[in-house]
Structures are given as C-alpha cells and as structure tokens.
Amino acid sequence: MADKKATVTCPGETAVELDVLKGTLGQDVIDIRSLGSHGVFTFDPGFTSTASCESKITFIDGDEGILLHRGFPIDQLATHSSYLEVSYILLYGEKPTPQEFEEFKTTVTRHTMIHEQITRLFHGFRRDSHPMAVLCGVTGALAAFYHDSLDVNNPRHREIAAFRLLSKMPTVAAMCYKYSLGQPFVYPRNNLSYAGNFLHMMFSTPCEEYVVNPVLERAMDRILILHADHEQNASTSTVRTAGSSGANPFACIAAGIASLWGPAHGGANEACLKMLEEINRKEHIPEFLRRAKDKNDSFRLMGFGHRVYKNYDPRATVMRETCHEVLKELGMKDDLLEVAMELEHIALHDPYFIERKLYPNVDFYSGIILKAMGIPSSMFTVIFAMARTVGWIAHWNEMHDDGIKIARPRQLYTGYTRRDFTSNLDK
Ligand code: SDX
C-alpha cells in the first residue's frame, strides 16, 4: 500500500518519484524496483537499510526490544506456549485448535525416524568432526532421499517437506552428538515430547534407562522457542536466496545451517562460552573489555551487540531467567554465570557499549544453560539450527506462496576497465 512518495534525483536525470510502502508495523520502505531503469542502483553491503522481501511471520522492533511471532510477543510464547505450538503458529499463521494441534503433533512425532541408510552417511566423517559440519552434510544429503517426489511448486509437497524437516532435525542433531562420542545412535520415542525426545536421543544409552528431567525438558523447549525465528537474519536470508531458484528445500536448509555456523551469527553461543571460559575470573574482565574496544584487535564481546536490537534482546531476558531456573534445579553454582553477570553489568555501564547500543543478545546466556545441561559447546549451534529450522521453512514457504523471484543483487564494480589479453606464459 503506497500513499506517500519519495523523490530521487539521479545524476543527469530528472527527479524520479518512488512509492513509499507502509507495513502494519515498523519502518516504511521506499520501493526502488524501478530505479535500475534510471541507470542507477542502490548500494547497501550487509543490507543495513534494505528490506529484501515482504513478510507476515516475525516482527522485530530493535529500539524497543520487541519480537512478535505472527503478532504474539516472544515472552508470552516462551512462558505459555510450547515449541511445537509456536512451530504451528509460524507455519500456518494462527493458533491451532486442540484438534489441529493434536493432528500436527502426531504427524511430527510419526516422522522422527530417518532412512536407515542415512546412518551410514555419518561414517564418512571423522569422529572429531565439528557437529555443525556433520549436520550440514547430512541435512544436505536428505535432498538425495527426498527429491524426485518433491515438486516445490506444490503446496502439499512443501507441507510434507516441512513436516519431514521439523520431525527429523532433532534425530539428526542427536546423531551428530552420539557419533562424536562413538556411542550408538538412539531411536526416537513417540511417547516423549519434542524436547524430551531430543534429550532422550542425546543422553540415553542401551545400558540404562534415561529419565527426562521435566525442568530440563521445559528449559530445552523454551530454548527452542527463543531460537525458532528472527525475521530476515543472515541464515534465513540464505535459505530464501537458495530457495529463490526453486532449489530442493533440504539443500536450502543445509545452506541456512552453513550461514548460521559463523561466529557472528549462530556460532556466537559457542564462541561466547569459550570467551567466558577464557575470561575465567571477574578480575580478568577489564582486559577483555579493553580488547573488545580496541579497533586493532579483532576480538569482540561474543553474545553482545545485534544488527537490529539497539536495546535488550527480549530473548536474552527470558534466557537469563531460564538460566537461573536450570542452575537452581541442578543445584549448580556456575562460576561462568558469575563472570557473565559481572561482564554484563560492567559492559552495560561502559560508555563504549552504551554509545553503540550494544546489549546482551540471545547467545549470551544460552551457552551457560546448555553447558549446565551437560551439552558440549560444539553442539550449541546445532541446537540453534534445530530450533531455527521451523523459521527457515516458514520463510521458504512464504516466499513460494508469494510467487518466487530469483534473488540476484547487482554491484558497484571497481575493477579494471576493458583491456586486451596476451598471455605472459611461454607458448
Ligand atoms: C545472532 O540477525 C539476527 O537476527 C541474528 C540472531 C538470530 O536470531 O538470527 O539474532 C542471532 O546472530 C545474534 C548475534 C550473535 N553474534 C554475536 O554475539 C557476535 C558479537 N556481535 C558482533 O559481531 C556484532 O554485534 C553483530 C555481528 C552481531 C552485529 O554487527 P553489526 O550490526 O554489523 O554492527 P557493527 O559490526 O557495524 O558494529 C557497530 C559498532 C562497531 O564499532 P565502531 O566501528 O562503530 O567503532 O559496534 C562495535 C563495532 O566494532 N561492536 C562491538 C560488538 N558488536 C559491535 N564491539 C565489541 N564487541 C561486540 N560484540
């Protein structure tokens, strides 16, 4: 909907009028699609001021620290909902009725097993491979099992792919962990919750019964909710870009996993825990803050800062509460939590962080919880990827529903002008 105009005067051209489009929430956008025909492109590396698409799934207000999934605030969802109910809301846009939810849950539960041949795929990896490398490889390989029967232009085929991915990611994720330990893979159990089943596949062994701790089960489910979706972040944009060519959804999700792995994105939770371990004691904090502010030092405070949030990441607030609950339940006193709390306190009063509006993000506390649950830091981003799979699928589906247009950005070229070629090599 455009009821306002923006005027751009391009060099040597008359003024160009562009529509200003208004959403239901958030910034207006200038529709620049016709600008190319006037001989100029816009330039925005990292897309700091560029809307790549229209979406109805998630809204973030970075200044106010607001995160809505289909209009529902994240703190209410984390407190009153479950990951599977949030998944339904993200995928279908509305809350499920009890019957709709029962059908959804049953379908997800009944697709958790993976093709037995895929277990052999793992044996191509070294045991000490990073679990994200294994997850990326195995997820991409699922495209080989679900390709011929999948027409991405068929909404029902897309829904089946969504169920397969939502159902199988916990199984594959837990297998990545078991493989790294040299322990046997554990089959899913249909009588357990989504989060409980994941903990079962991660920690049970053939030697003794594993009983899911309900507090840890709830904490894991909440962690999955907090990581489910986050608008057009780097990995979601990667999935949209990969999917814009009509690519197989399993291959697109593998591309999203690759993007999420980076320490600037989903890899920050693993990097944050490593940083806290490196800091180790409160008295070491000033030196790390000095390094974080030093332009000549590549070190950054992992778990701090965000492209969009210039206020508290609302997920970090819920994550911190969960952190205290889990440590209390486990009767654990974690020195790293003490370091994290002190680091947060000092950074939030430091002019460098205040001026740049750098606050703790979702990754700041998640690592401490996961470590307390007995999960190694190498598995932190695997769990992030498992949770974000539903968000990636929701955006991939929305792109198809809206009619896909291949993503093909332009560039500012600063290379050689035309020059003739003669080889320097002896003929
Ligand atoms: C996630 O996009 C999403 O929604 C992502 C995510 C999701 O759910 O999908 O929310 C998940 O990725 C959370 C972010 C996790 N990453 C980290 O915690 C890594 C540490 N954070 C930084 O790398 C950084 O804050 C980013 C990458 C998150 C954001 O970087 P931007 O928006 O590109 O900002 P910038 O690099 O331009 O920084 C602006 C200024 C710079 O200083 P000046 O040049 O202005 O002097 O802030 C400084 C930066 O040096 N800065 C930091 C800092 N983050 C930014 N300085 C020290 N420590 C930091 N963490």
XYZ file of N, CA and C and ligand atoms in Angstrom, residues 60 229-230 232-235 260 263-266 268 292-293 295 299-310 313 315 352-353 356 358 361-363 384 388, ligand 1:
177
model
N 10.322 -7.443 14.390
C 11.279 -7.042 15.436
C 11.315 -5.517 15.486
N 12.581 -18.348 15.246
C 12.616 -17.488 14.064
C 13.050 -16.080 14.452
N 13.568 -15.360 13.473
C 14.016 -13.997 13.796
C 14.088 -13.121 12.562
N 14.569 -11.530 8.961
C 15.453 -11.784 7.805
C 16.920 -11.816 8.226
N 17.259 -12.609 9.257
C 18.663 -12.734 9.669
C 19.468 -13.416 8.572
N 20.789 -13.485 8.764
C 21.673 -13.959 7.691
C 21.289 -15.353 7.201
N 21.026 -16.276 8.122
C 20.738 -17.661 7.686
C 19.368 -17.761 7.032
N 24.409 -20.068 9.466
C 24.209 -19.922 10.918
C 25.479 -20.237 11.689
N 30.591 -17.370 13.628
C 30.601 -16.822 14.993
C 29.883 -15.466 15.105
N 29.687 -14.787 13.965
C 28.967 -13.507 14.039
C 27.465 -13.752 14.140
N 27.062 -14.972 13.872
C 25.625 -15.312 13.834
C 25.358 -16.416 14.864
N 24.913 -17.561 14.438
C 24.524 -18.603 15.391
C 25.691 -19.243 16.104
N 27.778 -17.745 17.717
C 28.171 -16.874 18.836
C 27.950 -17.544 20.179
N 38.001 -5.631 23.449
C 36.767 -5.512 22.655
C 36.634 -4.113 22.059
N 37.210 -3.115 22.738
C 37.107 -1.731 22.273
C 38.259 -1.335 21.347
N 40.249 -1.129 18.224
C 39.997 -1.300 16.790
C 41.056 -2.177 16.142
N 39.136 -9.040 18.448
C 38.285 -9.621 19.484
C 37.007 -8.798 19.669
N 35.874 -9.478 19.717
C 34.606 -8.826 20.055
C 33.982 -9.575 21.211
N 33.129 -8.886 21.952
C 32.455 -9.497 23.093
C 31.351 -10.400 22.548
N 31.597 -11.684 22.535
C 30.612 -12.614 21.989
C 29.343 -12.591 22.844
N 28.195 -12.619 22.182
C 26.931 -12.559 22.919
C 26.459 -11.139 23.152
N 27.260 -10.176 22.624
C 26.866 -8.760 22.765
C 26.671 -8.138 21.390
N 25.739 -7.228 21.300
C 25.509 -6.493 20.065
C 24.554 -7.222 19.139
N 23.948 -6.445 18.265
C 22.987 -7.039 17.318
C 22.727 -6.029 16.198
N 22.536 -6.545 14.998
C 22.285 -5.663 13.866
C 20.986 -4.895 14.063
N 20.003 -5.542 14.667
C 18.693 -4.886 14.787
C 18.451 -4.361 16.200
N 18.701 -5.194 17.228
C 18.398 -4.753 18.595
C 19.380 -3.678 19.039
N 18.879 -2.523 19.317
C 19.682 -1.451 19.944
C 19.114 -1.234 21.342
N 17.898 -7.568 23.844
C 17.266 -8.641 23.060
C 16.254 -9.310 24.001
N 14.846 -11.931 24.009
C 15.115 -13.363 24.217
C 16.170 -13.552 25.323
N 31.528 2.926 25.878
C 31.712 2.344 24.530
C 30.487 1.533 24.137
N 29.985 0.720 25.042
C 28.834 -0.146 24.744
C 27.532 0.651 24.757
N 27.226 2.674 21.505
C 26.934 1.830 20.335
C 25.703 0.948 20.555
N 25.116 -1.538 22.529
C 25.460 -2.965 22.496
C 24.925 -3.631 23.751
N 22.734 -10.381 23.701
C 21.755 -10.942 22.762
C 21.424 -12.373 23.167
N 20.661 -13.019 22.333
C 20.125 -14.353 22.653
C 21.240 -15.347 22.977
N 22.437 -15.086 22.456
C 23.520 -16.074 22.625
C 24.287 -15.915 23.918
N 20.746 -24.577 18.026
C 20.200 -23.352 17.420
C 19.624 -23.684 16.033
N 15.865 -23.272 14.699
C 15.580 -22.301 13.638
C 15.039 -22.936 12.371
C 22.516 -13.730 16.218
O 20.290 -11.096 12.748
C 19.754 -11.810 13.666
O 18.560 -11.704 13.951
C 20.681 -12.791 14.334
C 20.128 -13.562 15.513
C 19.014 -14.503 15.102
O 18.227 -14.878 15.970
O 19.022 -14.944 13.917
O 19.621 -12.649 16.487
C 21.200 -14.427 16.159
O 23.293 -13.864 15.307
C 22.805 -12.815 17.379
C 24.183 -12.095 17.247
C 25.258 -13.077 17.716
N 26.605 -12.545 17.401
C 27.425 -12.159 18.388
O 27.110 -12.106 19.582
C 28.827 -11.818 17.907
C 29.275 -10.488 18.534
N 28.462 -9.431 17.961
C 29.036 -8.673 16.839
O 29.777 -9.477 15.948
C 28.029 -7.724 16.198
O 27.400 -7.074 17.219
C 26.999 -8.252 15.235
C 27.603 -9.031 14.120
C 26.011 -9.107 15.953
C 26.271 -7.047 14.632
O 27.207 -6.330 13.936
P 26.776 -5.063 13.025
O 25.332 -4.791 13.152
O 27.333 -5.247 11.677
O 27.464 -3.881 13.792
P 28.920 -3.381 13.531
O 29.819 -4.555 13.343
O 28.854 -2.348 12.460
O 29.287 -2.716 14.921
C 28.914 -1.367 15.201
C 29.967 -0.890 16.205
C 31.405 -1.109 15.708
O 32.211 -0.143 16.371
P 32.602 1.227 15.543
O 33.238 0.785 14.252
O 31.290 1.962 15.350
O 33.579 1.942 16.475
O 29.849 -1.661 17.410
C 31.057 -2.408 17.621
C 31.775 -2.462 16.282
O 33.180 -2.601 16.471
N 30.640 -3.748 18.072
C 31.239 -4.434 19.037
C 30.483 -5.609 19.180
N 29.474 -5.599 18.301
C 29.581 -4.454 17.608
N 32.333 -4.177 19.782
C 32.680 -5.122 20.696
N 32.004 -6.272 20.902
C 30.896 -6.545 20.161
N 30.222 -7.681 20.351
